[in-house]
C-alpha positions as a LaTeX table, in Angstrom:
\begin{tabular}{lrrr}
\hline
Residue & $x$ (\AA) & $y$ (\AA) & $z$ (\AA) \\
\hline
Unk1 & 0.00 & 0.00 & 0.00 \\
Unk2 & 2.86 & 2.45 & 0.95 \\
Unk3 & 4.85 & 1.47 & $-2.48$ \\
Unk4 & 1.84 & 2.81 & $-4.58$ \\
Unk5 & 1.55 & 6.13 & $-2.56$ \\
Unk6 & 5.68 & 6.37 & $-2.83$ \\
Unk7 & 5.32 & 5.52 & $-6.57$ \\
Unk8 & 2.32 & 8.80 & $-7.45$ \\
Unk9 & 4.82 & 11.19 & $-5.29$ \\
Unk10 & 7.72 & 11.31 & $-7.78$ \\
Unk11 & 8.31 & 13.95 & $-9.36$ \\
Unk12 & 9.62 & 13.73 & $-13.57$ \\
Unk13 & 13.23 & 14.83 & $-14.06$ \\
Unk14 & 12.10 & 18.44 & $-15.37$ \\
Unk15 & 10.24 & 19.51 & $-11.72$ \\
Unk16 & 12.09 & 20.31 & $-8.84$ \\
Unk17 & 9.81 & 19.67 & $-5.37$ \\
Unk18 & 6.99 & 21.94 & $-5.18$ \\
Unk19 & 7.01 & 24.98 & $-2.60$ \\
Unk20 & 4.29 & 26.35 & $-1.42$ \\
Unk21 & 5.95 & 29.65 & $-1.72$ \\
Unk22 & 4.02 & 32.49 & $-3.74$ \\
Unk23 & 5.52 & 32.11 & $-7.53$ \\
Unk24 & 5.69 & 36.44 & $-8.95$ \\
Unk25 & 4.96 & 37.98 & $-12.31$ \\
Unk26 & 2.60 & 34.89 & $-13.38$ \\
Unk27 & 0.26 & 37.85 & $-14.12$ \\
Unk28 & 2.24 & 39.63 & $-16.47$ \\
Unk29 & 4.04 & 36.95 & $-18.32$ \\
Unk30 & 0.02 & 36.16 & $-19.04$ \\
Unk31 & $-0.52$ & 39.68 & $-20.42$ \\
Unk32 & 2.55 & 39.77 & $-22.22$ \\
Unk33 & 2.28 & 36.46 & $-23.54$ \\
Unk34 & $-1.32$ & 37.01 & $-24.84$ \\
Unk35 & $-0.55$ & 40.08 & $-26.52$ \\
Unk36 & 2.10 & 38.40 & $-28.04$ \\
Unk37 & 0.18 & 35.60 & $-29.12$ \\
Unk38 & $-2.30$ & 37.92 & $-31.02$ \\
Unk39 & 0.35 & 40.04 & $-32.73$ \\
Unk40 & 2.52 & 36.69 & $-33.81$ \\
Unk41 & $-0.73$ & 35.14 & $-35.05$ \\
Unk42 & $-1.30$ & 38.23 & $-37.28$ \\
Unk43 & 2.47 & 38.43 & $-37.91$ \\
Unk44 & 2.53 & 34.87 & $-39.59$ \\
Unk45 & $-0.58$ & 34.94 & $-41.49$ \\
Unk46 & 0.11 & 37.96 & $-43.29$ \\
Unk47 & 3.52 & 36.52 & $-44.00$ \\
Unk48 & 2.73 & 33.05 & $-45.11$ \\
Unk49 & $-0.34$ & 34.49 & $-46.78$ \\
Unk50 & 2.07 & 36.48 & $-48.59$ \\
Unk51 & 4.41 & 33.86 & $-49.59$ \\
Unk52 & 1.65 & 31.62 & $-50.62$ \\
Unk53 & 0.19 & 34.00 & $-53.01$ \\
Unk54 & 3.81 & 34.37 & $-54.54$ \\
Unk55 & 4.03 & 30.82 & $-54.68$ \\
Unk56 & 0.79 & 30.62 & $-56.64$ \\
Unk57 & 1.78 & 33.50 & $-58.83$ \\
Unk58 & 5.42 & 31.96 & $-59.76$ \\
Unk59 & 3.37 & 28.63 & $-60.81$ \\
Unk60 & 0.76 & 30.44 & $-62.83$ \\
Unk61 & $-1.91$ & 29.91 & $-60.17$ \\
Unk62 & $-4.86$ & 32.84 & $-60.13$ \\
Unk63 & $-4.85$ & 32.20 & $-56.52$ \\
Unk64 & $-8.04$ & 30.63 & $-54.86$ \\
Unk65 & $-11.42$ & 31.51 & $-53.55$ \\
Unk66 & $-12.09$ & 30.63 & $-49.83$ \\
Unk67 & $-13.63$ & 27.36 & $-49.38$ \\
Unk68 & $-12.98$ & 26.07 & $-52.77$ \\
Unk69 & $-9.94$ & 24.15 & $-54.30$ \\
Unk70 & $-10.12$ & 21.94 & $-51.31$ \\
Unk71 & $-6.23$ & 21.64 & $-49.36$ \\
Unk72 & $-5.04$ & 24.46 & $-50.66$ \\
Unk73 & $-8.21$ & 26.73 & $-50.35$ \\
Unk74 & $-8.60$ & 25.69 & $-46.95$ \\
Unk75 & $-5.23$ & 26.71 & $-46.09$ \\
Unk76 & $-5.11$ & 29.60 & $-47.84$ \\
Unk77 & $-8.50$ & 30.22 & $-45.68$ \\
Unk78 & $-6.53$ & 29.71 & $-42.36$ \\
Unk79 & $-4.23$ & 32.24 & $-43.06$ \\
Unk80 & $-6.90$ & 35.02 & $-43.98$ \\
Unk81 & $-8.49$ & 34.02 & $-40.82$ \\
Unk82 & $-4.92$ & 34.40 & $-38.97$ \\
Unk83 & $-3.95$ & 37.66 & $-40.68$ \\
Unk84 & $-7.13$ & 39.31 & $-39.27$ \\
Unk85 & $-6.69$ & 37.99 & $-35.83$ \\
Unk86 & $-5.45$ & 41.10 & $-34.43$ \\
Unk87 & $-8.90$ & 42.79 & $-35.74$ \\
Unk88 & $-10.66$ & 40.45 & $-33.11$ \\
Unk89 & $-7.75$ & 41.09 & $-30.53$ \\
Unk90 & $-10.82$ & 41.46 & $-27.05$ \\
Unk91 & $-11.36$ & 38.09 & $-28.29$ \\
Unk92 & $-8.50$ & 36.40 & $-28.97$ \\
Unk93 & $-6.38$ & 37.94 & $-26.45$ \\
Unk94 & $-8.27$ & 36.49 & $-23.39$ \\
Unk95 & $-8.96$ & 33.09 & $-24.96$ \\
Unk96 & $-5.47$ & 32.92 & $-24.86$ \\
Unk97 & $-4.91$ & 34.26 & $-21.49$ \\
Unk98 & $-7.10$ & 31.61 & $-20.34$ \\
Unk99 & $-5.75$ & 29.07 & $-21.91$ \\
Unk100 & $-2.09$ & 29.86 & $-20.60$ \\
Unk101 & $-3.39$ & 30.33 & $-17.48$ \\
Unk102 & $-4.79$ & 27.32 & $-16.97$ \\
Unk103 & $-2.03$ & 25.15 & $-18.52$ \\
Unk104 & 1.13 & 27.02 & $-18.48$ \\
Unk105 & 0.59 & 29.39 & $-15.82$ \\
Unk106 & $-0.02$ & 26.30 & $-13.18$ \\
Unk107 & 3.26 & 25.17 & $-13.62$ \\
Unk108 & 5.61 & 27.12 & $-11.67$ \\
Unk109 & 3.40 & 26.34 & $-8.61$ \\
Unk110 & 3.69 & 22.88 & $-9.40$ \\
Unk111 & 7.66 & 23.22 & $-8.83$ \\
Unk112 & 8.12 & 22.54 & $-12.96$ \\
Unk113 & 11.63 & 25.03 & $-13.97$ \\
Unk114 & 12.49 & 23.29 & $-17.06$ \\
Unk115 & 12.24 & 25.03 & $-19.76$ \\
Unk116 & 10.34 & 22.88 & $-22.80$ \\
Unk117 & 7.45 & 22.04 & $-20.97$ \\
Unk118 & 6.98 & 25.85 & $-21.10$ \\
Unk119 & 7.06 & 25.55 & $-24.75$ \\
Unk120 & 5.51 & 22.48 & $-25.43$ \\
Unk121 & 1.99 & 23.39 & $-23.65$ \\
Unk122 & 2.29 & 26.28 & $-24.96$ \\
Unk123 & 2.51 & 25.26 & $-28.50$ \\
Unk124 & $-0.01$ & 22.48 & $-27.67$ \\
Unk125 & $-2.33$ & 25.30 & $-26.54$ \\
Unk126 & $-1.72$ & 27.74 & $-29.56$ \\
Unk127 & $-1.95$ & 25.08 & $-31.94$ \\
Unk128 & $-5.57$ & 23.82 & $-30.33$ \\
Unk129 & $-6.74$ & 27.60 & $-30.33$ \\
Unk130 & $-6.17$ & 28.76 & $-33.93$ \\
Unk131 & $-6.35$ & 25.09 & $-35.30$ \\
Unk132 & $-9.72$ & 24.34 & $-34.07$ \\
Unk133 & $-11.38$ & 27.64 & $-34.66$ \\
Unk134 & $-9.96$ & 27.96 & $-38.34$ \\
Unk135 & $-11.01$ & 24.29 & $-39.05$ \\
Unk136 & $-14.60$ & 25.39 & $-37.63$ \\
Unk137 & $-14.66$ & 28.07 & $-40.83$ \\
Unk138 & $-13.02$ & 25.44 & $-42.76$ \\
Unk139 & $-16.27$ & 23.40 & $-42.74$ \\
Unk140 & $-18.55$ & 25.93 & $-44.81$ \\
Unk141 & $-16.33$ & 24.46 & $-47.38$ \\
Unk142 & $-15.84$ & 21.15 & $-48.60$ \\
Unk143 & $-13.77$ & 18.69 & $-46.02$ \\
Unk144 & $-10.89$ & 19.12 & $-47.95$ \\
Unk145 & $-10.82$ & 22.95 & $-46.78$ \\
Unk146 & $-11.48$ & 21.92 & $-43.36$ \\
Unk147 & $-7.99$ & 19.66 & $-43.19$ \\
Unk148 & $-6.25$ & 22.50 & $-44.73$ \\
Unk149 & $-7.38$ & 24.76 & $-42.78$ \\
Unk150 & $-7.28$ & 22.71 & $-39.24$ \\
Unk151 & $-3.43$ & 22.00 & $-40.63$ \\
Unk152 & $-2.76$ & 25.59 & $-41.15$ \\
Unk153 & $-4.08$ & 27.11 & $-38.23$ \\
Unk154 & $-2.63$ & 24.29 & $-35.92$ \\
Unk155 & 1.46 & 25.10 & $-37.61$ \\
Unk156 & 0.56 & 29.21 & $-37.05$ \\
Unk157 & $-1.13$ & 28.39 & $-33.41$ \\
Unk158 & 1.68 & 25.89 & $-32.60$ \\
Unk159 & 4.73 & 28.31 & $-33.75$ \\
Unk160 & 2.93 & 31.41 & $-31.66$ \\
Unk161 & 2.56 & 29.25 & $-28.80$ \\
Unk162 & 6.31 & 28.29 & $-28.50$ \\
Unk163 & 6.87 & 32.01 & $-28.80$ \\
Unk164 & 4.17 & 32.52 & $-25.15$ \\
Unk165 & 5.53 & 29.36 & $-23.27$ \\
Unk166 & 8.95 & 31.30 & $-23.78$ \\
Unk167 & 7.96 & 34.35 & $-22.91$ \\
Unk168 & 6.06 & 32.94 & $-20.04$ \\
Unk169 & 8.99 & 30.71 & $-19.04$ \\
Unk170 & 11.66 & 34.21 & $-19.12$ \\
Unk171 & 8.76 & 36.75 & $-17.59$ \\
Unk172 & 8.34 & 33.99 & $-14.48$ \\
Unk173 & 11.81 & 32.64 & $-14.36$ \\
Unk174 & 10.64 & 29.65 & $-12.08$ \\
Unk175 & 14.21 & 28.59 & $-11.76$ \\
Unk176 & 15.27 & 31.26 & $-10.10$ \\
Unk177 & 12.32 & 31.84 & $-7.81$ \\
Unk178 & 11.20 & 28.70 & $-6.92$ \\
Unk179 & 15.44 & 27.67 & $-5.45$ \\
Unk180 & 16.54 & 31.12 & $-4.72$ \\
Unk181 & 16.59 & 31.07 & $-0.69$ \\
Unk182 & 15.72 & 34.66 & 1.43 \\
Unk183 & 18.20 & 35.16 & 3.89 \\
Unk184 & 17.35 & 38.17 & 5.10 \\
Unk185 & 17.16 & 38.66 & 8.66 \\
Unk186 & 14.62 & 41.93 & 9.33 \\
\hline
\end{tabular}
């Protein structure tokens, strides 16, 4: 009985022991890192959108209308939909506050100092956001436009979201508050 209690308490190799010490600046790494999130979102749309429509111009392509062409249209779709996200920014920017905080911004208090998780939920997280509410335009179009567009969304989400978990992760700096010791006397 004791072996399966010892066996739930360890820790994995990227958490130090959890303190119950008050973790700072979880507040503003989540307003920074949402901001951030809408402007990189807006950032890479326009820019892949851009590239894209060279692409299509160097191969003789007219371009495509949304929700038609299937892959391609549905991508194309996502990235429209990205470009304008900073339009929608009382939206978007507490979505993704609430997101981080739920996922990301629990971690310091759970004694996690490593690094990649911070990216990897947050990528996770960005990638779920834009992916899933692209794909949900994507299907006024035929399925084809949905994949695209679930595909698209999730690689501009994902990429934003590694940008907020670092952010988060350098704003909090868990490592150093979580084993830095007060030694202050008064």
């Amino acid at each position: 009985m004791t072996g399966a209690a010892e066996g739930q308490s360890e820790l994995p190799a990227y958490a130090t022991a959890p303190r119950p010490k008050r973790v700072k600046r979880i507040r503003l790494a989540l307003l920074v890192s949402s901001f951030a999130a809408c402007l990189c979102v807006t950032l890479m749309g326009a820019v892949c959108l851009g590239l894209l429509q060279l692409a299509f111009g160097i191969m003789g392509f007219d371009g495509l209308a949304v929700g038609e062409g299937g892959f391609l249209g549905g991508v194309e779709m996502a990235l429209q939909l990205s470009m304008l996200n900073f339009f929608l920014f009382f939206i978007t920017v507490p979505s993704a506050a609430l997101a981080l905080g739920l996922s990301v911004g629990r971690m310091p208090h759970r004694g996690i100092t490593a690094r990649l998780p911070y990216l990897r939920w947050g990528a996770i997280w960005g990638g779920l956001l834009v992916g899933a509410t692209t794909c949900v335009f994507g299907l006024f179009g035929v399925a084809g436009a949905a994949a695209g567009a679930l595909v698209a969304g999730g690689v501009v989400g994902g990429l934003a979201g590694v940008l907020c978990g670092f952010l988060m992760h350098v704003i909090i700096a868990p490592a150093r508050q979580l084993t830095d010791v007060d030694l202050s006397v008064f």
